[in-house]
PDB file of C-alpha atoms in Angstrom:
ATOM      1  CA  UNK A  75      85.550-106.319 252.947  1.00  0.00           C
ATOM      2  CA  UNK A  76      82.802-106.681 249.955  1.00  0.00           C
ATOM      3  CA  UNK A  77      79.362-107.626 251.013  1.00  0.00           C
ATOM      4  CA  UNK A  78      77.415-109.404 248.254  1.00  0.00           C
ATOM      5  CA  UNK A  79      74.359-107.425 247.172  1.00  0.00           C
ATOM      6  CA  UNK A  80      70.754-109.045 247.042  1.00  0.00           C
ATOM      7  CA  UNK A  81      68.328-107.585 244.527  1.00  0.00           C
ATOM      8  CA  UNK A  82      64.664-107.230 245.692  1.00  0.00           C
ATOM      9  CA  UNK A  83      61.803-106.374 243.121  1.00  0.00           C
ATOM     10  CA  UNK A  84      58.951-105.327 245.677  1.00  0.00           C
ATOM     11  CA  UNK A  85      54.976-105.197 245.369  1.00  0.00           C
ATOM     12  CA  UNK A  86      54.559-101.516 246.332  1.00  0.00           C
ATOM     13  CA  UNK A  87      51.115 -99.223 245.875  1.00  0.00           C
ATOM     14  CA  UNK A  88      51.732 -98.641 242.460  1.00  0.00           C
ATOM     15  CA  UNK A  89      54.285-100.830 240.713  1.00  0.00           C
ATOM     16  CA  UNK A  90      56.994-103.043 241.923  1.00  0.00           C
ATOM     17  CA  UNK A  91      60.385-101.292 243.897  1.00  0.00           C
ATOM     18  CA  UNK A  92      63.510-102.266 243.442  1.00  0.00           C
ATOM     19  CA  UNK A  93      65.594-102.556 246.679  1.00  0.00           C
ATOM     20  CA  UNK A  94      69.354-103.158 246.976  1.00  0.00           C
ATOM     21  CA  UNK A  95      70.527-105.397 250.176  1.00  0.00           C
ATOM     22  CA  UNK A  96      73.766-105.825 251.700  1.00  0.00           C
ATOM     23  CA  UNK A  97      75.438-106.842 255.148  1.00  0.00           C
ATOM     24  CA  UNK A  98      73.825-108.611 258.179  1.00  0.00           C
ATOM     25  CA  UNK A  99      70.814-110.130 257.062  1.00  0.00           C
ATOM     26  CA  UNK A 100      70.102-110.405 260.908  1.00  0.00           C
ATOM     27  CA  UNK A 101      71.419-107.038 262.212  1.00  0.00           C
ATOM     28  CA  UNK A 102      68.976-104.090 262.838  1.00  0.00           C
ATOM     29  CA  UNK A 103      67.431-102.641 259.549  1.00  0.00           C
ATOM     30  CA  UNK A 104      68.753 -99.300 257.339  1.00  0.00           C
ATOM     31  CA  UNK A 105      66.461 -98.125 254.658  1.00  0.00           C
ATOM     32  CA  UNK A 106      68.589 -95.299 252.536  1.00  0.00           C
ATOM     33  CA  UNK A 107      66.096 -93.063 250.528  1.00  0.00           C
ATOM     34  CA  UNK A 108      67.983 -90.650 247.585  1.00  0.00           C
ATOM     35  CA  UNK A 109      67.275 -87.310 246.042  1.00  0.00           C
ATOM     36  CA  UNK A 110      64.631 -87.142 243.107  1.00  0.00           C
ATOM     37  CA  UNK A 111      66.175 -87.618 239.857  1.00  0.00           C
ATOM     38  CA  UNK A 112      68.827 -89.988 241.554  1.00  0.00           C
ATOM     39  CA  UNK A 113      68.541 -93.737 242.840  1.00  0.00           C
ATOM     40  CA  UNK A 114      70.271 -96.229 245.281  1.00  0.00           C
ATOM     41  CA  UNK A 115      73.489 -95.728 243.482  1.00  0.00           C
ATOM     42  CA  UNK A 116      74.052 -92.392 245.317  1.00  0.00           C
ATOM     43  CA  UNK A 117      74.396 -94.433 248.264  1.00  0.00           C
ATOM     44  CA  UNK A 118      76.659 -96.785 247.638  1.00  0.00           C
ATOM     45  CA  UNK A 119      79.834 -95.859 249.488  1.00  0.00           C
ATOM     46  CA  UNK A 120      77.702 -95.455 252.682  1.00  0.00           C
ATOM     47  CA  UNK A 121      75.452 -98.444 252.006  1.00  0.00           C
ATOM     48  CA  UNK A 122      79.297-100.744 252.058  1.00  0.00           C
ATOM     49  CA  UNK A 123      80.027 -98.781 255.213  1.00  0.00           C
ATOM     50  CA  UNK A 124      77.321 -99.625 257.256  1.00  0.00           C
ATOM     51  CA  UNK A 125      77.236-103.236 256.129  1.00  0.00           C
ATOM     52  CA  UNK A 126      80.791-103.778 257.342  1.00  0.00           C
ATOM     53  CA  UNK A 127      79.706-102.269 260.643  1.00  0.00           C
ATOM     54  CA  UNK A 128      76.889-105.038 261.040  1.00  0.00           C
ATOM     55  CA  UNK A 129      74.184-103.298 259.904  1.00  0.00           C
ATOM     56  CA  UNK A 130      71.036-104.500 257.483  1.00  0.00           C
ATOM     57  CA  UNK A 131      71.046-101.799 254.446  1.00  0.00           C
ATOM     58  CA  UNK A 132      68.367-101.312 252.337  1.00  0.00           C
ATOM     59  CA  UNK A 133      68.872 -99.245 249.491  1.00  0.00           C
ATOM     60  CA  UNK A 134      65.117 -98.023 248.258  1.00  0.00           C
ATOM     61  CA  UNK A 135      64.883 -96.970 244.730  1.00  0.00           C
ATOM     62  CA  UNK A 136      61.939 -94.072 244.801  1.00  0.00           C
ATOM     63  CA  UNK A 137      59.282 -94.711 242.474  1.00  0.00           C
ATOM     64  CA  UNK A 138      59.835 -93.816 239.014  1.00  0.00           C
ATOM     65  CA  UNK A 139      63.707 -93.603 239.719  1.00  0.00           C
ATOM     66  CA  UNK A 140      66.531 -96.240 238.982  1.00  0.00           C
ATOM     67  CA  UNK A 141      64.801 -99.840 238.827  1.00  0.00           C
ATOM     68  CA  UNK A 142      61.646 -99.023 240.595  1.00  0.00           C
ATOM     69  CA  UNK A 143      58.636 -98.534 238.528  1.00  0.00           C
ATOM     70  CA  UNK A 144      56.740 -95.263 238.378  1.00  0.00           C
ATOM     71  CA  UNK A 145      52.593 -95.507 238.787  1.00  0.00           C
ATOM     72  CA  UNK A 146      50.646 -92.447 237.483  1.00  0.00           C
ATOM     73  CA  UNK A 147      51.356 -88.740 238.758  1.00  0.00           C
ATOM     74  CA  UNK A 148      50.707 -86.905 240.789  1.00  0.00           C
ATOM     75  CA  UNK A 149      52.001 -88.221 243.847  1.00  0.00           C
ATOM     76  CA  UNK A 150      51.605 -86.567 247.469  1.00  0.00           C
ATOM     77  CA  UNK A 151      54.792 -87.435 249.892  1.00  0.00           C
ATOM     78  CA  UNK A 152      52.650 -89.745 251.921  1.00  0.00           C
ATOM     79  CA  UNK A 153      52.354 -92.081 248.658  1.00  0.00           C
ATOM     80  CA  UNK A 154      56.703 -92.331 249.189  1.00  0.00           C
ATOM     81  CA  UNK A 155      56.230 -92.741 252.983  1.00  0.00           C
ATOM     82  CA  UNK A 156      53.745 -95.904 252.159  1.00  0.00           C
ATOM     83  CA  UNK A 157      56.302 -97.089 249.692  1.00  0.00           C
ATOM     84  CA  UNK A 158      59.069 -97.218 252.282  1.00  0.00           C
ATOM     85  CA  UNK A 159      56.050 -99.005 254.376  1.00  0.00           C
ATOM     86  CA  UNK A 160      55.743-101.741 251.734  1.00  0.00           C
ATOM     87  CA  UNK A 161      59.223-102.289 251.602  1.00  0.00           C
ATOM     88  CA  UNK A 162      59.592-102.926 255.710  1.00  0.00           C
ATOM     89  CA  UNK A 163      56.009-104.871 255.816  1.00  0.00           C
ATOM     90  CA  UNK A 164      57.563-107.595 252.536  1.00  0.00           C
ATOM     91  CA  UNK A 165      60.844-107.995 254.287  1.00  0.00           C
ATOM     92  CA  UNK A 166      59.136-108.481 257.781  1.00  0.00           C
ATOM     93  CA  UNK A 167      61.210-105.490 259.196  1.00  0.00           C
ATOM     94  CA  UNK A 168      59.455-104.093 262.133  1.00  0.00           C
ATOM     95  CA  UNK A 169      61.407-101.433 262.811  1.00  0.00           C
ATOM     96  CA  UNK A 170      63.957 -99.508 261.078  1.00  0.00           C
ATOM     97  CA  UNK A 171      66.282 -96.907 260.813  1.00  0.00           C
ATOM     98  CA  UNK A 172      65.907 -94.245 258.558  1.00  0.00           C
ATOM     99  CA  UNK A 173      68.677 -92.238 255.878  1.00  0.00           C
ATOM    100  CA  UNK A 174      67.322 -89.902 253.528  1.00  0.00           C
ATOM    101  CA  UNK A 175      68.463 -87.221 251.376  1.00  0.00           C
ATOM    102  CA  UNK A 176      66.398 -84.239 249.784  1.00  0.00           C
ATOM    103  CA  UNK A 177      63.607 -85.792 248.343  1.00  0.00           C
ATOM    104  CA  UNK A 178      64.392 -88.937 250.636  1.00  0.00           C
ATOM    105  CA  UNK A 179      64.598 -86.828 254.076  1.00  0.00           C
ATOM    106  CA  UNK A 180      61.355 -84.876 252.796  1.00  0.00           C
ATOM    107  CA  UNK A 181      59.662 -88.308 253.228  1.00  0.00           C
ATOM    108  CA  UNK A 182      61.561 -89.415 255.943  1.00  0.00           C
ATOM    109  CA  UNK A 183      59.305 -86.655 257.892  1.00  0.00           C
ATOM    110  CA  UNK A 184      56.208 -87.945 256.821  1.00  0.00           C
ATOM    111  CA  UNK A 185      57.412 -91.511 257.914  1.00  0.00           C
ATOM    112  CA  UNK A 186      58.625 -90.245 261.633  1.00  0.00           C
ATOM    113  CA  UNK A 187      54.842 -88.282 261.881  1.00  0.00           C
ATOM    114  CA  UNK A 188      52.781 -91.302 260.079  1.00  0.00           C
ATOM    115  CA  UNK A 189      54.930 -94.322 261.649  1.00  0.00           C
ATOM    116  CA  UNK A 190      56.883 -93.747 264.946  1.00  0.00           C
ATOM    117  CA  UNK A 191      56.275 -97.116 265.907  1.00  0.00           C
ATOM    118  CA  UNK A 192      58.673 -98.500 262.524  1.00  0.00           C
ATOM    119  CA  UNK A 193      61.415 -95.903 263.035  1.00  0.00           C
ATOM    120  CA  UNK A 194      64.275 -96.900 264.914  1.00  0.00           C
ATOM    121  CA  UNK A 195      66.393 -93.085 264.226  1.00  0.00           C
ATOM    122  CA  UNK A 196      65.990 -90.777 261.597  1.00  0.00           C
ATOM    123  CA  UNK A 197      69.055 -88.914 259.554  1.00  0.00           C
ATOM    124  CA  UNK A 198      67.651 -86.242 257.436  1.00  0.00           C
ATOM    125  CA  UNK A 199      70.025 -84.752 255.100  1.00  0.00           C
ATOM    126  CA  UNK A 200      69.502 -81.529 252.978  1.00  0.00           C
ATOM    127  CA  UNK A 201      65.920 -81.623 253.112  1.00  0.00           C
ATOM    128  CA  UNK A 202      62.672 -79.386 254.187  1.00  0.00           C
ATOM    129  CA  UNK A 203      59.558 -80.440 256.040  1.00  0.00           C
ATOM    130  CA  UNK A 204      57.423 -77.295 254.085  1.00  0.00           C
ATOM    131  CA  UNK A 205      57.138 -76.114 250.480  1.00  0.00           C
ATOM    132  CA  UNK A 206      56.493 -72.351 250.060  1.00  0.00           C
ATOM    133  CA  UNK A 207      54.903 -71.282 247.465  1.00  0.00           C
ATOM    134  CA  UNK A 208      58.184 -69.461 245.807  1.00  0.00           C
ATOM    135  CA  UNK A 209      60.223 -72.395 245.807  1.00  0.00           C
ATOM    136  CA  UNK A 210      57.354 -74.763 245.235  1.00  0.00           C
ATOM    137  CA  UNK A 211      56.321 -72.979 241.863  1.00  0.00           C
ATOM    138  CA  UNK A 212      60.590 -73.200 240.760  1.00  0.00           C
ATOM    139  CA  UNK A 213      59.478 -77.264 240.231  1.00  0.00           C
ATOM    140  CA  UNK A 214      56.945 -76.236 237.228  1.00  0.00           C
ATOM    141  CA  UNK A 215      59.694 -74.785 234.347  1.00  0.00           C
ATOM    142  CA  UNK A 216      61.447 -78.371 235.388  1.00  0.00           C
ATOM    143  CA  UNK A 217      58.290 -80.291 235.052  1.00  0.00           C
ATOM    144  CA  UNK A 218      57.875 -78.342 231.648  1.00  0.00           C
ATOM    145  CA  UNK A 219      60.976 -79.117 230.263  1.00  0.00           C
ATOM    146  CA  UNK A 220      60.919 -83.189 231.689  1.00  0.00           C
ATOM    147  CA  UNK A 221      57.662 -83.598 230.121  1.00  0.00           C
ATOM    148  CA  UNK A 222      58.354 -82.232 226.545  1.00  0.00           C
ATOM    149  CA  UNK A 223      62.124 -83.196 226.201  1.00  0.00           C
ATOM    150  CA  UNK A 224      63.074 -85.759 228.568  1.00  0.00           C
ATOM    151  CA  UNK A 225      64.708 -86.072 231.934  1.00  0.00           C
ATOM    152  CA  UNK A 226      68.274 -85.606 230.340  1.00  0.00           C
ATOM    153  CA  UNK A 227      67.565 -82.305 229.578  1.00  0.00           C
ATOM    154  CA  UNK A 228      67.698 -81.208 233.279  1.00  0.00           C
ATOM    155  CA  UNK A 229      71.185 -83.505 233.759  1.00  0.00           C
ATOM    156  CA  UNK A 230      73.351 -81.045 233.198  1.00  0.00           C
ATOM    157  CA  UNK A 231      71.515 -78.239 235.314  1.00  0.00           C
ATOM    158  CA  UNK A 232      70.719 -80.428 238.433  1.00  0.00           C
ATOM    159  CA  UNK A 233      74.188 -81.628 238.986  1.00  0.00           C
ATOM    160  CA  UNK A 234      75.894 -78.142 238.756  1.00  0.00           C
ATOM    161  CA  UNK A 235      73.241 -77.390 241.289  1.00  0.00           C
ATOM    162  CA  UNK A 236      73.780 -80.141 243.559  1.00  0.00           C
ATOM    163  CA  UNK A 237      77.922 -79.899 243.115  1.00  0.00           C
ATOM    164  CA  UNK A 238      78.834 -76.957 241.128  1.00  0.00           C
ATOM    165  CA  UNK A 239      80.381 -76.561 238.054  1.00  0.00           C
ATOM    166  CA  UNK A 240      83.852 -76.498 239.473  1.00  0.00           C
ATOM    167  CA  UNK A 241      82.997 -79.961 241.097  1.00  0.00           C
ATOM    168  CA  UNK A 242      81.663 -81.514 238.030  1.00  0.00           C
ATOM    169  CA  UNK A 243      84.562 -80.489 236.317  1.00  0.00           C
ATOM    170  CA  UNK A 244      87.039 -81.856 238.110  1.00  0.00           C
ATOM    171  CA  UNK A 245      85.070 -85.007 239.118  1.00  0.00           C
ATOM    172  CA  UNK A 246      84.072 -86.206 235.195  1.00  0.00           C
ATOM    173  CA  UNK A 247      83.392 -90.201 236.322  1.00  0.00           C
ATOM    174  CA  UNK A 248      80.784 -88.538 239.179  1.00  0.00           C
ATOM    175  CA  UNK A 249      79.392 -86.044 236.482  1.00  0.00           C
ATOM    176  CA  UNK A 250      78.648 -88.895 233.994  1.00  0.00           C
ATOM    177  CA  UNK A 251      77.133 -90.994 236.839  1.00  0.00           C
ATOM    178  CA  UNK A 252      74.931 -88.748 237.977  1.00  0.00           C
ATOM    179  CA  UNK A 253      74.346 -87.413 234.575  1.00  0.00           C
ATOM    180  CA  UNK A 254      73.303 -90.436 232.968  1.00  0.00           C
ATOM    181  CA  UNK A 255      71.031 -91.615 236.265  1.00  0.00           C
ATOM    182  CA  UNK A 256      69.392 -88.387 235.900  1.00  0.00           C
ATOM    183  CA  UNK A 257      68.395 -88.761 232.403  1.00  0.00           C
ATOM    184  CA  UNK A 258      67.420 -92.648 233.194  1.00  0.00           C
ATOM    185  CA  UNK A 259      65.067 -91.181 235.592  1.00  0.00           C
ATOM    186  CA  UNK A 260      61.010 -92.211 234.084  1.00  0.00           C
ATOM    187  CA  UNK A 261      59.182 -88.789 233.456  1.00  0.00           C
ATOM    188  CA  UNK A 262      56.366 -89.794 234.918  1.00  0.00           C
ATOM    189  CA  UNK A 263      58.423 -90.369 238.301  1.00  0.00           C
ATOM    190  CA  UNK A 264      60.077 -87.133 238.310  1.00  0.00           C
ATOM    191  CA  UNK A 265      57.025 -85.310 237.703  1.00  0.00           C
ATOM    192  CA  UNK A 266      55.107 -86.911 240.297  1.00  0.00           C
ATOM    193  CA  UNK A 267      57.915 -86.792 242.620  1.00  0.00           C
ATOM    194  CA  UNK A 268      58.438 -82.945 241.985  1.00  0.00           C
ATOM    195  CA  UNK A 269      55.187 -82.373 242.401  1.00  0.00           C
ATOM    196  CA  UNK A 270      54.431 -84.244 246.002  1.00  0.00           C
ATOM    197  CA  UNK A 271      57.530 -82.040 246.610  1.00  0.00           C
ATOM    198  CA  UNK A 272      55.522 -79.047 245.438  1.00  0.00           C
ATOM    199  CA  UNK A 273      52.613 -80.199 248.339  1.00  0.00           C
ATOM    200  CA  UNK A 274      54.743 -80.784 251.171  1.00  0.00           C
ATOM    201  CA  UNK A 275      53.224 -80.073 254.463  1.00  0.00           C
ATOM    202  CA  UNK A 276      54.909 -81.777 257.329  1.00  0.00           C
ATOM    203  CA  UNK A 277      56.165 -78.857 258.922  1.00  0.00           C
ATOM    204  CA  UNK A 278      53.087 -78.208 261.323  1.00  0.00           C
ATOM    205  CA  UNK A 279      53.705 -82.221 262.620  1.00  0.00           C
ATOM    206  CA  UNK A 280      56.909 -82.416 262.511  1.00  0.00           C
ATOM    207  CA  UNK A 281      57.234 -81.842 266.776  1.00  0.00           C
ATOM    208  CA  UNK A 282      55.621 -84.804 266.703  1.00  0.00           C
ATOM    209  CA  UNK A 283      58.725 -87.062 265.923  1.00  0.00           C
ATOM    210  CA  UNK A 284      59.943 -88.941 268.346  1.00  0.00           C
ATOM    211  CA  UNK A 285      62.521 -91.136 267.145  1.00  0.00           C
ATOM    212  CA  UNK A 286      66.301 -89.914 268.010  1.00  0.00           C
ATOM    213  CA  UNK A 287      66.865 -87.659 264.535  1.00  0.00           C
ATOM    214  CA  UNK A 288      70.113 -86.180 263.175  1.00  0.00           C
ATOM    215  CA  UNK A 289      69.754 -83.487 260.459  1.00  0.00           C
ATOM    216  CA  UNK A 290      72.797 -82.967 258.497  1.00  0.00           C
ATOM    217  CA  UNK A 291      73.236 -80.061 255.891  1.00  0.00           C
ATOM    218  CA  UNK A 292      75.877 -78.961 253.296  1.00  0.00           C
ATOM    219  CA  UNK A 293      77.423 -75.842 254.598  1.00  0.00           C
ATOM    220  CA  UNK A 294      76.947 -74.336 250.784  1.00  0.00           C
ATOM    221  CA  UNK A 295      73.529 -75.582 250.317  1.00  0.00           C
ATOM    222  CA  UNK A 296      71.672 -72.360 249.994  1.00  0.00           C
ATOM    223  CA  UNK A 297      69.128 -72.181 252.690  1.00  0.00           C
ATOM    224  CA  UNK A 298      68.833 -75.778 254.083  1.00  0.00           C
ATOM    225  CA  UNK A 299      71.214 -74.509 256.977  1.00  0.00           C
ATOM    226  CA  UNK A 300      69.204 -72.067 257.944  1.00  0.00           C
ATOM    227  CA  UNK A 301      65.568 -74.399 257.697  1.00  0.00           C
ATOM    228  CA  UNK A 302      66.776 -77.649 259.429  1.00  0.00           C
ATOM    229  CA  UNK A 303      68.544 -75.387 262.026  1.00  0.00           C
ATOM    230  CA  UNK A 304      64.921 -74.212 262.490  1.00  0.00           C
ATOM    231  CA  UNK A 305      63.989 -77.705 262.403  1.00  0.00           C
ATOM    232  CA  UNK A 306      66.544 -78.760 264.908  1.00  0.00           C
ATOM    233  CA  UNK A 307      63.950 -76.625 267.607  1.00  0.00           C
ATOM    234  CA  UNK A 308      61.390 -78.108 266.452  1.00  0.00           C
ATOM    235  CA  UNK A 309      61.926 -81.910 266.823  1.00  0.00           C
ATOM    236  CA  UNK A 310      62.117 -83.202 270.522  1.00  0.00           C
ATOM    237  CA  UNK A 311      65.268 -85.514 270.028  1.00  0.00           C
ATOM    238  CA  UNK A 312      67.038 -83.867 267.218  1.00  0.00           C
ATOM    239  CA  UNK A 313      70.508 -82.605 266.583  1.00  0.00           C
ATOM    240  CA  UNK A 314      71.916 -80.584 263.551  1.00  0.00           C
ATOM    241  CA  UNK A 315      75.201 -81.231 262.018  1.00  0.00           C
ATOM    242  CA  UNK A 316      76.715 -78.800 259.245  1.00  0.00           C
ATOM    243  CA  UNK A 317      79.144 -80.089 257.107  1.00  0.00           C
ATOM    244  CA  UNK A 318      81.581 -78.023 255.599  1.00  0.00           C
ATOM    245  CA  UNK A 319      82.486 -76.855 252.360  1.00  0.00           C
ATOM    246  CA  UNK A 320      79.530 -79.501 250.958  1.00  0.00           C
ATOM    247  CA  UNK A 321      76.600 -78.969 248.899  1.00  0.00           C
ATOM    248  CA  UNK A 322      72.988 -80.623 248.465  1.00  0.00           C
ATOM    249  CA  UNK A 323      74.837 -84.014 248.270  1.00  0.00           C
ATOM    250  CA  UNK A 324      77.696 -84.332 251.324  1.00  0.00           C
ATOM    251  CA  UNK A 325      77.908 -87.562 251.390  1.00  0.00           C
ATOM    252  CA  UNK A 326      79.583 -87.426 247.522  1.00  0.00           C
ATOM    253  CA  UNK A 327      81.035 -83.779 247.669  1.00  0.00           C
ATOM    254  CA  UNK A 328      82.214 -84.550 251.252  1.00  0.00           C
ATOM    255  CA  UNK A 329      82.474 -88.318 252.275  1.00  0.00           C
ATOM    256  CA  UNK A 330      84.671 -88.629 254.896  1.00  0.00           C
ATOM    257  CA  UNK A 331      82.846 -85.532 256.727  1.00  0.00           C
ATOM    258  CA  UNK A 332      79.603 -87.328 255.941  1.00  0.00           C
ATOM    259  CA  UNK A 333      80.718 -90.877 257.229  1.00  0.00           C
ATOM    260  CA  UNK A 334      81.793 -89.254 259.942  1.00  0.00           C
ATOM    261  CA  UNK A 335      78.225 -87.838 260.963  1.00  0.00           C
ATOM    262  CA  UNK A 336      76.924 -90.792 260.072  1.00  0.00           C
ATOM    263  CA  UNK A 337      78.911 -93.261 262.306  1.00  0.00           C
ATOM    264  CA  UNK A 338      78.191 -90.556 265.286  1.00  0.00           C
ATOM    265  CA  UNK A 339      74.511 -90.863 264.744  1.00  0.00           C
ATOM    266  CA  UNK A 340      74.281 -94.797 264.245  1.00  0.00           C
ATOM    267  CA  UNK A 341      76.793 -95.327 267.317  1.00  0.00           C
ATOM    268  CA  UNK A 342      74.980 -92.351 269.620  1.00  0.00           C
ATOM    269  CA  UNK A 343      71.770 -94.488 268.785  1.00  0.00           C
ATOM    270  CA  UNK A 344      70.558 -96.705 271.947  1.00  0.00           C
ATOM    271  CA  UNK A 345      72.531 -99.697 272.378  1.00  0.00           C
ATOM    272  CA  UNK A 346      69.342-102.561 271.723  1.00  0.00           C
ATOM    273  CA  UNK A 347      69.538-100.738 268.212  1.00  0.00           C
ATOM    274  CA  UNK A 348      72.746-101.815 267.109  1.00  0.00           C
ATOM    275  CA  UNK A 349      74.716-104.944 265.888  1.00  0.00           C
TER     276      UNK A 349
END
């Protein structure tokens, strides 16, 4: 079944965000946050999923990426978490549950420390609550290169990182998507992005979440296992879910794994939360 999509253009901090709706316009709220240098699109299998199970889905486009517009860098990850805020406060959402990948699930801490009272459940995928200084300082050669040649210059390197070469290769309509929503991708937005990525600093809060929170992780994704396995003892109600065989992006490299998870977290959720 299709469910017509609504276009929103919303007032945020900085510049207007542009929000994709589809399914129950009176069933319990999904916002879906993606991974810097993607948008909404990344989300679309899920996003018809969850709107023929009922749900209200909200697909954010982060600032600078897709449709939304970008405001000056630098940006700190609380400036994303008051985004999502401005979204939920224009739509007169109260509460909320919460899907977000990388970039998105970095946030999606900050919004579970800064905003229990909006958060319905949390699922975190592929992302860290802490930068350390090694990895943080990886972010400048890919500021660099943004800034001087373009966001399409790191097209080609992000997605082999995110789905490997052999992926890519046999997947050429998901290479040229991502590709080309990479290079869309406003240079000022990536860098400001990469660098509230480079200043991330949930970690010591993060025991304070208290909404029910599922972390989910690509089985090949380099060290995310172990962190949001370390995670997993830090957050009172969480539980960590490893998908196989997937990299930084499951829920494209491995979607019926990743629906999967993600039906067992929305129907494990308490029953006043659902349809």
């Amino acid at each position: 079944m299709s469910h017509a999509t609504l276009q929103h253009h919303i007032p945020g901090p900085v510049g207007n965000l542009s929000v994709l709706e589809q399914g129950n316009p009176n069933g319990p709220a999904i916002v879906m946050s993606h991974s810097i240098l993607s948008s909404s699109m990344m989300w679309a299998q899920q996003a018809e999923l969850l709107a023929a199970c009922g749900w209200r889905v909200l697909r954010a486009d982060t600032r600078g990426h897709g449709g939304s517009e970008a405001g000056p860098a630098p940006y700190v990850m609380d400036d994303l978490v008051a985004d999502t805020i401005a979204i939920l406060d224009a739509l007169h959402i109260e509460r909320a549950h919460y899907v977000g990948l990388s970039l998105g699930a970095m946030s999606g801490f900050g919004l579970g420390i800064r905003h229990p009272e909006r958060v319905l459940s949390l699922l975190l995928c592929d992302g860290r609550a802490d930068m350390p200084e090694a990895a943080g300082a990886m972010w400048n050669e890919r500021i660099d290169a943004a800034r001087a040649q373009g966001c399409a210059v790191l097209a080609v390197p992000t997605t082999e990182r995110w789905f490997g070469k052999a992926f890519l290769d046999a997947h050429p309509d998901t290479a040229k998507r991502f590709q080309d929503t990479v290079g869309a991708t406003q240079v000022e937005g990536f860098v400001g992005c990469a660098q509230a990525i480079q200043t991330l600093n949930y970690l010591p809060q993060a025991a304070r979440i208290q909404a029910p929170t599922t972390l989910l992780t690509g089985a090949n994704d380099g060290v995310f296992p172990q962190v949001m396995g370390a995670l997993c003892q830090v957050i009172p109600n969480a539980k960590l879910e490893i998908i196989a065989d997937a990299g930084h992006l499951p829920n494209i490299d491995q979607p019926t794994a990743f629906n999967a998870a993600l039906m067992r977290h929305f129907f494990n959720t308490p029953a006043w939360s659902k349809p």
